[in-house]
mmCIF file of C-alpha atoms in Angstrom:
data_model
loop_
_atom_site.group_PDB
_atom_site.id
_atom_site.type_symbol
_atom_site.label_atom_id
_atom_site.label_comp_id
_atom_site.label_asym_id
_atom_site.label_seq_id
_atom_site.Cartn_x
_atom_site.Cartn_y
_atom_site.Cartn_z
ATOM 1 C CA UNK A 1 5.669 -36.766 -1.489
ATOM 2 C CA UNK A 2 8.101 -38.364 0.969
ATOM 3 C CA UNK A 3 7.738 -38.055 4.719
ATOM 4 C CA UNK A 4 9.762 -35.207 6.250
ATOM 5 C CA UNK A 5 9.826 -35.949 10.014
ATOM 6 C CA UNK A 6 12.707 -33.625 10.985
ATOM 7 C CA UNK A 7 12.012 -31.225 13.830
ATOM 8 C CA UNK A 8 15.394 -29.480 13.699
ATOM 9 C CA UNK A 9 16.092 -27.827 10.370
ATOM 10 C CA UNK A 10 19.150 -26.374 8.655
ATOM 11 C CA UNK A 11 19.533 -23.393 6.339
ATOM 12 C CA UNK A 12 18.113 -23.992 2.826
ATOM 13 C CA UNK A 13 17.245 -27.574 3.764
ATOM 14 C CA UNK A 14 13.950 -27.935 1.804
ATOM 15 C CA UNK A 15 14.555 -24.995 -0.542
ATOM 16 C CA UNK A 16 13.023 -25.550 -4.048
ATOM 17 C CA UNK A 17 12.219 -29.151 -3.090
ATOM 18 C CA UNK A 18 8.941 -29.534 -5.025
ATOM 19 C CA UNK A 19 9.112 -26.543 -7.391
ATOM 20 C CA UNK A 20 6.722 -26.999 -10.360
ATOM 21 C CA UNK A 21 5.495 -30.416 -9.238
ATOM 22 C CA UNK A 22 2.166 -29.588 -10.822
ATOM 23 C CA UNK A 23 0.608 -33.028 -10.122
ATOM 24 C CA UNK A 24 1.342 -32.927 -6.399
ATOM 25 C CA UNK A 25 -2.017 -32.789 -4.596
ATOM 26 C CA UNK A 26 -0.981 -33.480 -1.004
ATOM 27 C CA UNK A 27 1.948 -31.992 0.892
ATOM 28 C CA UNK A 28 3.941 -33.886 3.516
ATOM 29 C CA UNK A 29 3.615 -33.009 7.205
ATOM 30 C CA UNK A 30 6.098 -30.384 8.393
ATOM 31 C CA UNK A 31 6.348 -30.776 12.199
ATOM 32 C CA UNK A 32 9.321 -28.457 12.848
ATOM 33 C CA UNK A 33 8.654 -25.722 15.421
ATOM 34 C CA UNK A 34 11.988 -23.919 15.115
ATOM 35 C CA UNK A 35 12.957 -22.900 11.599
ATOM 36 C CA UNK A 36 16.207 -22.008 9.846
ATOM 37 C CA UNK A 37 17.137 -19.459 7.190
ATOM 38 C CA UNK A 38 15.372 -20.165 3.853
ATOM 39 C CA UNK A 39 14.365 -23.623 5.081
ATOM 40 C CA UNK A 40 11.012 -23.782 3.206
ATOM 41 C CA UNK A 41 11.832 -21.172 0.558
ATOM 42 C CA UNK A 42 10.114 -22.011 -2.782
ATOM 43 C CA UNK A 43 9.246 -25.429 -1.410
ATOM 44 C CA UNK A 44 5.888 -25.785 -3.245
ATOM 45 C CA UNK A 45 6.298 -22.977 -5.772
ATOM 46 C CA UNK A 46 4.012 -23.590 -8.777
ATOM 47 C CA UNK A 47 2.471 -26.782 -7.384
ATOM 48 C CA UNK A 48 -0.783 -25.994 -9.163
ATOM 49 C CA UNK A 49 -2.549 -29.197 -8.089
ATOM 50 C CA UNK A 50 -1.985 -28.641 -4.381
ATOM 51 C CA UNK A 51 -5.354 -28.020 -2.704
ATOM 52 C CA UNK A 52 -4.359 -28.020 0.955
ATOM 53 C CA UNK A 53 -1.291 -26.691 2.728
ATOM 54 C CA UNK A 54 0.378 -28.636 5.536
ATOM 55 C CA UNK A 55 0.118 -27.396 9.101
ATOM 56 C CA UNK A 56 2.936 -25.011 10.005
ATOM 57 C CA UNK A 57 3.273 -25.075 13.811
ATOM 58 C CA UNK A 58 6.556 -23.133 14.044
ATOM 59 C CA UNK A 59 6.649 -20.277 16.527
ATOM 60 C CA UNK A 60 10.317 -19.415 16.054
ATOM 61 C CA UNK A 61 10.964 -18.141 12.562
ATOM 62 C CA UNK A 62 14.103 -17.361 10.573
ATOM 63 C CA UNK A 63 14.946 -15.068 7.680
ATOM 64 C CA UNK A 64 13.221 -16.068 4.415
ATOM 65 C CA UNK A 65 11.844 -19.206 6.057
ATOM 66 C CA UNK A 66 8.472 -19.266 4.225
ATOM 67 C CA UNK A 67 9.493 -16.993 1.351
ATOM 68 C CA UNK A 68 7.742 -17.978 -1.927
ATOM 69 C CA UNK A 69 6.602 -21.205 -0.285
ATOM 70 C CA UNK A 70 3.239 -21.497 -2.115
ATOM 71 C CA UNK A 71 3.706 -19.079 -5.031
ATOM 72 C CA UNK A 72 1.246 -19.832 -7.864
ATOM 73 C CA UNK A 73 -0.419 -22.730 -6.046
ATOM 74 C CA UNK A 74 -3.585 -21.769 -7.873
ATOM 75 C CA UNK A 75 -5.728 -24.623 -6.455
ATOM 76 C CA UNK A 76 -4.949 -23.816 -2.829
ATOM 77 C CA UNK A 77 -8.156 -22.595 -1.163
ATOM 78 C CA UNK A 78 -7.192 -22.459 2.520
ATOM 79 C CA UNK A 79 -4.005 -21.319 4.214
ATOM 80 C CA UNK A 80 -2.478 -22.924 7.320
ATOM 81 C CA UNK A 81 -2.403 -21.225 10.715
ATOM 82 C CA UNK A 82 0.669 -19.077 11.321
ATOM 83 C CA UNK A 83 1.055 -18.810 15.115
ATOM 84 C CA UNK A 84 4.351 -16.895 15.386
ATOM 85 C CA UNK A 85 4.113 -13.599 17.259
ATOM 86 C CA UNK A 86 7.663 -12.412 16.514
ATOM 87 C CA UNK A 87 8.676 -12.315 12.857
ATOM 88 C CA UNK A 88 11.963 -12.486 10.933
ATOM 89 C CA UNK A 89 13.239 -10.675 7.855
ATOM 90 C CA UNK A 90 11.230 -11.629 4.719
ATOM 91 C CA UNK A 91 9.684 -14.553 6.594
ATOM 92 C CA UNK A 92 6.292 -14.490 4.811
ATOM 93 C CA UNK A 93 7.424 -12.591 1.708
ATOM 94 C CA UNK A 94 5.488 -13.797 -1.375
ATOM 95 C CA UNK A 95 4.254 -16.781 0.635
ATOM 96 C CA UNK A 96 0.865 -17.007 -1.171
ATOM 97 C CA UNK A 97 1.645 -14.814 -4.170
ATOM 98 C CA UNK A 98 -0.752 -15.606 -7.048
ATOM 99 C CA UNK A 99 -2.727 -18.225 -5.118
ATOM 100 C CA UNK A 100 -5.835 -17.302 -7.085
ATOM 101 C CA UNK A 101 -8.050 -19.923 -5.432
ATOM 102 C CA UNK A 102 -7.280 -18.789 -1.882
ATOM 103 C CA UNK A 103 -10.474 -17.507 -0.252
ATOM 104 C CA UNK A 104 -9.420 -17.299 3.392
ATOM 105 C CA UNK A 105 -6.250 -15.876 4.887
ATOM 106 C CA UNK A 106 -4.732 -17.147 8.144
ATOM 107 C CA UNK A 107 -4.786 -15.092 11.330
ATOM 108 C CA UNK A 108 -1.615 -13.063 11.769
ATOM 109 C CA UNK A 109 -1.128 -12.520 15.525
ATOM 110 C CA UNK A 110 2.373 -11.024 15.307
ATOM 111 C CA UNK A 111 2.939 -7.703 17.042
ATOM 112 C CA UNK A 112 6.707 -7.551 16.490
ATOM 113 C CA UNK A 113 7.479 -7.198 12.788
ATOM 114 C CA UNK A 114 10.620 -7.413 10.676
ATOM 115 C CA UNK A 115 11.684 -5.859 7.397
ATOM 116 C CA UNK A 116 9.792 -7.250 4.355
ATOM 117 C CA UNK A 117 7.920 -9.648 6.637
ATOM 118 C CA UNK A 118 4.515 -9.506 4.854
ATOM 119 C CA UNK A 119 5.741 -8.060 1.547
ATOM 120 C CA UNK A 120 3.634 -9.408 -1.374
ATOM 121 C CA UNK A 121 2.241 -12.082 0.934
ATOM 122 C CA UNK A 122 -1.191 -12.249 -0.782
ATOM 123 C CA UNK A 123 -0.237 -10.482 -4.028
ATOM 124 C CA UNK A 124 -2.653 -11.475 -6.787
ATOM 125 C CA UNK A 125 -4.909 -13.593 -4.543
ATOM 126 C CA UNK A 126 -7.954 -12.622 -6.576
ATOM 127 C CA UNK A 127 -10.446 -14.787 -4.613
ATOM 128 C CA UNK A 128 -9.487 -13.467 -1.182
ATOM 129 C CA UNK A 129 -12.527 -11.706 0.317
ATOM 130 C CA UNK A 130 -11.373 -10.944 3.842
ATOM 131 C CA UNK A 131 -8.062 -9.692 5.185
ATOM 132 C CA UNK A 132 -6.611 -10.816 8.527
ATOM 133 C CA UNK A 133 -6.297 -8.407 11.465
ATOM 134 C CA UNK A 134 -2.958 -6.588 11.627
ATOM 135 C CA UNK A 135 -2.183 -5.636 15.210
ATOM 136 C CA UNK A 136 1.303 -4.129 15.110
ATOM 137 C CA UNK A 137 1.628 -0.519 16.234
ATOM 138 C CA UNK A 138 5.256 0.028 15.218
ATOM 139 C CA UNK A 139 6.112 -0.740 11.612
ATOM 140 C CA UNK A 140 9.352 -1.747 9.912
ATOM 141 C CA UNK A 141 10.861 -1.198 6.457
ATOM 142 C CA UNK A 142 8.626 -2.648 3.680
ATOM 143 C CA UNK A 143 6.615 -4.655 6.204
ATOM 144 C CA UNK A 144 3.191 -4.445 4.447
ATOM 145 C CA UNK A 145 4.443 -3.433 1.001
ATOM 146 C CA UNK A 146 2.142 -4.841 -1.732
ATOM 147 C CA UNK A 147 0.627 -7.239 0.803
ATOM 148 C CA UNK A 148 -2.818 -7.331 -0.879
ATOM 149 C CA UNK A 149 -1.835 -5.975 -4.314
ATOM 150 C CA UNK A 150 -4.397 -7.110 -6.883
ATOM 151 C CA UNK A 151 -6.756 -8.790 -4.386
ATOM 152 C CA UNK A 152 -9.734 -7.777 -6.495
ATOM 153 C CA UNK A 153 -12.349 -9.562 -4.317
ATOM 154 C CA UNK A 154 -11.287 -7.860 -1.102
ATOM 155 C CA UNK A 155 -14.136 -5.577 0.026
ATOM 156 C CA UNK A 156 -12.928 -4.470 3.462
ATOM 157 C CA UNK A 157 -9.481 -3.448 4.614
ATOM 158 C CA UNK A 158 -8.189 -4.453 8.062
ATOM 159 C CA UNK A 159 -7.741 -1.865 10.789
ATOM 160 C CA UNK A 160 -4.256 -0.390 10.760
ATOM 161 C CA UNK A 161 -3.522 0.841 14.303
ATOM 162 C CA UNK A 162 0.163 1.671 13.797
ATOM 163 C CA UNK A 163 1.202 5.109 14.979
ATOM 164 C CA UNK A 164 4.884 4.912 14.041
ATOM 165 C CA UNK A 165 5.624 4.165 10.397
ATOM 166 C CA UNK A 166 8.690 3.131 8.404
ATOM 167 C CA UNK A 167 9.961 3.670 4.878
ATOM 168 C CA UNK A 168 7.743 1.947 2.257
ATOM 169 C CA UNK A 169 5.711 0.262 5.029
ATOM 170 C CA UNK A 170 2.274 0.607 3.294
ATOM 171 C CA UNK A 171 3.524 1.201 -0.249
ATOM 172 C CA UNK A 172 1.193 -0.511 -2.807
ATOM 173 C CA UNK A 173 -0.535 -2.351 0.064
ATOM 174 C CA UNK A 174 -4.020 -2.344 -1.556
ATOM 175 C CA UNK A 175 -3.005 -1.401 -5.097
ATOM 176 C CA UNK A 176 -5.708 -2.469 -7.581
ATOM 177 C CA UNK A 177 -8.050 -3.832 -4.884
ATOM 178 C CA UNK A 178 -11.007 -2.876 -7.063
ATOM 179 C CA UNK A 179 -13.655 -4.221 -4.658
ATOM 180 C CA UNK A 180 -12.510 -2.079 -1.744
ATOM 181 C CA UNK A 181 -15.066 0.660 -0.983
ATOM 182 C CA UNK A 182 -13.687 2.352 2.134
ATOM 183 C CA UNK A 183 -10.209 3.032 3.429
ATOM 184 C CA UNK A 184 -9.329 2.292 7.078
ATOM 185 C CA UNK A 185 -8.469 5.075 9.495
ATOM 186 C CA UNK A 186 -4.747 5.795 9.536
ATOM 187 C CA UNK A 187 -3.853 7.283 12.932
ATOM 188 C CA UNK A 188 -0.074 7.570 12.487
ATOM 189 C CA UNK A 189 1.452 10.894 13.417
ATOM 190 C CA UNK A 190 5.077 9.895 12.786
ATOM 191 C CA UNK A 191 5.590 9.261 9.068
ATOM 192 C CA UNK A 192 8.480 7.989 6.950
ATOM 193 C CA UNK A 193 9.492 8.494 3.344
ATOM 194 C CA UNK A 194 7.173 6.778 0.830
ATOM 195 C CA UNK A 195 5.144 5.267 3.681
ATOM 196 C CA UNK A 196 1.673 5.561 2.020
ATOM 197 C CA UNK A 197 2.893 5.808 -1.575
ATOM 198 C CA UNK A 198 0.457 4.096 -4.026
ATOM 199 C CA UNK A 199 -1.350 2.531 -1.045
ATOM 200 C CA UNK A 200 -4.823 2.654 -2.700
ATOM 201 C CA UNK A 201 -3.691 3.192 -6.284
ATOM 202 C CA UNK A 202 -6.409 2.152 -8.765
ATOM 203 C CA UNK A 203 -8.892 1.128 -6.053
ATOM 204 C CA UNK A 204 -11.649 2.108 -8.441
ATOM 205 C CA UNK A 205 -14.584 1.369 -6.060
ATOM 206 C CA UNK A 206 -13.154 3.329 -3.124
ATOM 207 C CA UNK A 207 -15.593 6.120 -2.267
ATOM 208 C CA UNK A 208 -14.179 7.339 1.031
ATOM 209 C CA UNK A 209 -10.713 7.880 2.387
ATOM 210 C CA UNK A 210 -9.854 8.033 6.085
ATOM 211 C CA UNK A 211 -11.504 10.970 7.835
ATOM 212 C CA UNK A 212 -8.153 12.597 8.570
ATOM 213 C CA UNK A 213 -4.469 11.982 7.995
ATOM 214 C CA UNK A 214 -3.390 13.565 11.289
ATOM 215 C CA UNK A 215 0.351 13.967 10.815
ATOM 216 C CA UNK A 216 1.419 17.609 10.900
ATOM 217 C CA UNK A 217 5.018 16.954 9.839
ATOM 218 C CA UNK A 218 5.430 15.032 6.593
ATOM 219 C CA UNK A 219 8.199 12.955 4.987
ATOM 220 C CA UNK A 220 9.392 12.846 1.394
ATOM 221 C CA UNK A 221 6.823 11.273 -0.968
ATOM 222 C CA UNK A 222 4.806 10.068 2.042
ATOM 223 C CA UNK A 223 1.366 10.485 0.366
ATOM 224 C CA UNK A 224 2.474 10.477 -3.274
ATOM 225 C CA UNK A 225 0.029 8.616 -5.552
ATOM 226 C CA UNK A 226 -1.845 7.384 -2.476
ATOM 227 C CA UNK A 227 -5.300 7.571 -4.135
ATOM 228 C CA UNK A 228 -4.187 7.726 -7.780
ATOM 229 C CA UNK A 229 -6.948 6.466 -10.066
ATOM 230 C CA UNK A 230 -9.573 6.119 -7.300
ATOM 231 C CA UNK A 231 -12.276 7.199 -9.725
ATOM 232 C CA UNK A 232 -15.147 6.724 -7.236
ATOM 233 C CA UNK A 233 -13.562 8.735 -4.432
ATOM 234 C CA UNK A 234 -15.904 11.544 -3.420
ATOM 235 C CA UNK A 235 -14.542 12.363 0.029
ATOM 236 C CA UNK A 236 -10.899 13.172 0.670
ATOM 237 C CA UNK A 237 -9.273 13.101 4.118
ATOM 238 C CA UNK A 238 -8.386 16.237 6.038
ATOM 239 C CA UNK A 239 -4.739 17.221 5.567
ATOM 240 C CA UNK A 240 -3.686 19.407 8.525
ATOM 241 C CA UNK A 241 0.085 19.232 7.904
ATOM 242 C CA UNK A 242 1.968 22.505 8.076
ATOM 243 C CA UNK A 243 5.491 21.077 7.639
ATOM 244 C CA UNK A 244 5.840 19.561 4.180
ATOM 245 C CA UNK A 245 8.581 17.579 2.413
ATOM 246 C CA UNK A 246 9.765 16.973 -1.145
ATOM 247 C CA UNK A 247 7.032 15.297 -3.227
ATOM 248 C CA UNK A 248 4.854 14.723 -0.167
ATOM 249 C CA UNK A 249 1.462 15.153 -1.943
ATOM 250 C CA UNK A 250 2.614 14.494 -5.533
ATOM 251 C CA UNK A 251 -0.208 12.877 -7.573
ATOM 252 C CA UNK A 252 -2.066 12.054 -4.356
ATOM 253 C CA UNK A 253 -5.526 12.422 -5.969
ATOM 254 C CA UNK A 254 -4.556 12.271 -9.638
ATOM 255 C CA UNK A 255 -7.420 10.944 -11.786
ATOM 256 C CA UNK A 256 -9.892 10.941 -8.887
ATOM 257 C CA UNK A 257 -12.566 11.948 -11.352
ATOM 258 C CA UNK A 258 -15.459 11.971 -8.823
ATOM 259 C CA UNK A 259 -13.767 14.249 -6.302
ATOM 260 C CA UNK A 260 -15.757 17.496 -6.042
ATOM 261 C CA UNK A 261 -14.153 19.136 -3.020
ATOM 262 C CA UNK A 262 -10.476 19.350 -2.166
ATOM 263 C CA UNK A 263 -9.131 19.358 1.399
ATOM 264 C CA UNK A 264 -7.645 22.524 2.889
ATOM 265 C CA UNK A 265 -3.881 22.938 2.458
ATOM 266 C CA UNK A 266 -2.669 25.230 5.265
ATOM 267 C CA UNK A 267 1.117 25.021 4.755
ATOM 268 C CA UNK A 268 2.898 28.295 3.992
ATOM 269 C CA UNK A 269 6.386 26.896 3.393
ATOM 270 C CA UNK A 270 6.676 24.722 0.292
ATOM 271 C CA UNK A 271 9.152 22.068 -0.880
ATOM 272 C CA UNK A 272 10.269 20.694 -4.236
ATOM 273 C CA UNK A 273 7.348 19.035 -6.026
ATOM 274 C CA UNK A 274 5.235 19.018 -2.873
ATOM 275 C CA UNK A 275 1.869 19.507 -4.659
ATOM 276 C CA UNK A 276 2.964 18.369 -8.135
ATOM 277 C CA UNK A 277 0.019 16.755 -10.006
ATOM 278 C CA UNK A 278 -1.902 16.504 -6.734
ATOM 279 C CA UNK A 279 -5.319 16.994 -8.414
ATOM 280 C CA UNK A 280 -4.373 16.354 -12.037
ATOM 281 C CA UNK A 281 -7.370 15.192 -14.103
ATOM 282 C CA UNK A 282 -9.821 15.614 -11.196
ATOM 283 C CA UNK A 283 -12.506 16.557 -13.687
ATOM 284 C CA UNK A 284 -15.296 17.028 -11.092
ATOM 285 C CA UNK A 285 -13.317 19.411 -8.896
ATOM 286 C CA UNK A 286 -15.089 22.796 -8.813
ATOM 287 C CA UNK A 287 -13.098 24.814 -6.302
ATOM 288 C CA UNK A 288 -9.421 24.672 -5.489
ATOM 289 C CA UNK A 289 -8.160 24.890 -1.911
ATOM 290 C CA UNK A 290 -6.662 28.225 -0.931
ATOM 291 C CA UNK A 291 -2.887 28.233 -1.438
ATOM 292 C CA UNK A 292 -1.513 30.681 1.159
ATOM 293 C CA UNK A 293 2.228 30.308 0.475
ATOM 294 C CA UNK A 294 3.892 33.526 -0.661
ATOM 295 C CA UNK A 295 7.173 31.942 -1.770
ATOM 296 C CA UNK A 296 7.251 28.988 -4.152
ATOM 297 C CA UNK A 297 9.621 26.021 -4.496
ATOM 298 C CA UNK A 298 10.854 24.136 -7.549
ATOM 299 C CA UNK A 299 7.941 22.290 -9.254
ATOM 300 C CA UNK A 300 5.764 22.862 -6.169
ATOM 301 C CA UNK A 301 2.553 23.456 -8.171
ATOM 302 C CA UNK A 302 3.623 21.741 -11.408
ATOM 303 C CA UNK A 303 0.566 20.095 -13.062
ATOM 304 C CA UNK A 304 -1.350 20.535 -9.789
ATOM 305 C CA UNK A 305 -4.735 21.213 -11.445
ATOM 306 C CA UNK A 306 -3.905 20.047 -14.967
ATOM 307 C CA UNK A 307 -7.078 18.859 -16.699
ATOM 308 C CA UNK A 308 -9.456 19.999 -13.922
ATOM 309 C CA UNK A 309 -11.959 21.101 -16.548
ATOM 310 C CA UNK A 310 -14.689 22.169 -14.062
ATOM 311 C CA UNK A 311 -12.449 24.214 -11.791
ATOM 312 C CA UNK A 312 -13.977 27.681 -11.469
ATOM 313 C CA UNK A 313 -12.110 29.364 -8.606
ATOM 314 C CA UNK A 314 -8.596 29.516 -7.211
ATOM 315 C CA UNK A 315 -7.047 31.790 -4.572
ATOM 316 C CA UNK A 316 -3.288 32.068 -4.074
ATOM 317 C CA UNK A 317 -0.927 33.972 -1.807
ATOM 318 C CA UNK A 318 2.003 34.460 -4.192
ATOM 319 C CA UNK A 319 2.494 37.321 -6.640
ATOM 320 C CA UNK A 320 5.659 36.203 -8.445
ATOM 321 C CA UNK A 321 6.565 32.867 -9.940
ATOM 322 C CA UNK A 322 8.395 31.192 -12.787
ATOM 323 C CA UNK A 323 7.386 28.356 -15.070
ATOM 324 C CA UNK A 324 9.481 25.757 -13.234
ATOM 325 C CA UNK A 325 7.272 26.222 -10.159
ATOM 326 C CA UNK A 326 3.878 26.280 -11.895
ATOM 327 C CA UNK A 327 4.531 24.335 -15.081
ATOM 328 C CA UNK A 328 1.148 23.484 -16.701
ATOM 329 C CA UNK A 329 -0.574 23.802 -13.332
ATOM 330 C CA UNK A 330 -3.770 25.285 -14.812
ATOM 331 C CA UNK A 331 -3.554 23.794 -18.297
ATOM 332 C CA UNK A 332 -6.914 22.577 -19.650
ATOM 333 C CA UNK A 333 -8.749 24.458 -16.880
ATOM 334 C CA UNK A 334 -11.714 26.673 -17.831
ATOM 335 C CA UNK A 335 -10.599 30.153 -18.915
ATOM 336 C CA UNK A 336 -13.763 31.757 -17.463
ATOM 337 C CA UNK A 337 -13.087 31.022 -13.788
ATOM 338 C CA UNK A 338 -11.933 33.326 -10.999
ATOM 339 C CA UNK A 339 -8.248 33.707 -10.149
ATOM 340 C CA UNK A 340 -7.441 35.638 -6.960
#
């Protein structure tokens, strides 16, 4: 590769420069410390022979600056340091996507995030065993979305100290991380729509969720599909929320086939689809949580306990309902149990 000595960059300047140069084994030095929009975007995309990334000393980032930079560099085993503490929109988006040889992630010291900043950053990095610390306490739209999706060798999640969330912030974050055994604590009390949606979907080795999800006021689809397909999960978090939202718990524990005990559900005012499919196909579940609500909402209990073949007891507070609220909610449940 040619030398690239420039320290002042322009928008799109090195964009797509070495795309699919599959025989490239050594990258040029990149000394710039102040970046420009899309400056390194797709620069080494699909350089499958590249084993080492250049140093990236920049501390001032720009939108899309590193986006897709090393996508599918399957021989890359070590990432460069990323010293920036303030991020820009989509700055690291897809940066190491499908780098299947990557075993070590760089430290990520940033505390001020931007929308899409880490989205898909390590997606499909199947050799990655350890995640970097994530220190931000206030999150931004899509910031961690799909960050470690498909990192099947990851065995421990980083601490997630954020207390204020944003729409889609953790969506799909650890989806299909099949080596992950324990979820981190999630202390946030201010949620956003779809914030935890599919976060641990198909984490088939996960045995324990966070001890509690402390928010008492929920947002639409905030926990939907959060633990879907976590077939080893035996301990669910406490769910103290009393103010629900549309679809908030939909499919949260669907196909958690090892779950024996459900958390208490204290809310008395329901919303559309709030508990829809929440415990569907939880075949080890023996006792349902008490459902104290006296007035139902559209699809609120639809498919809630569908396929819970060992369920033997359920206690409810309502006396009237229609099929749109409870559609198939006890289908394929034992007919010899107790209904109160």
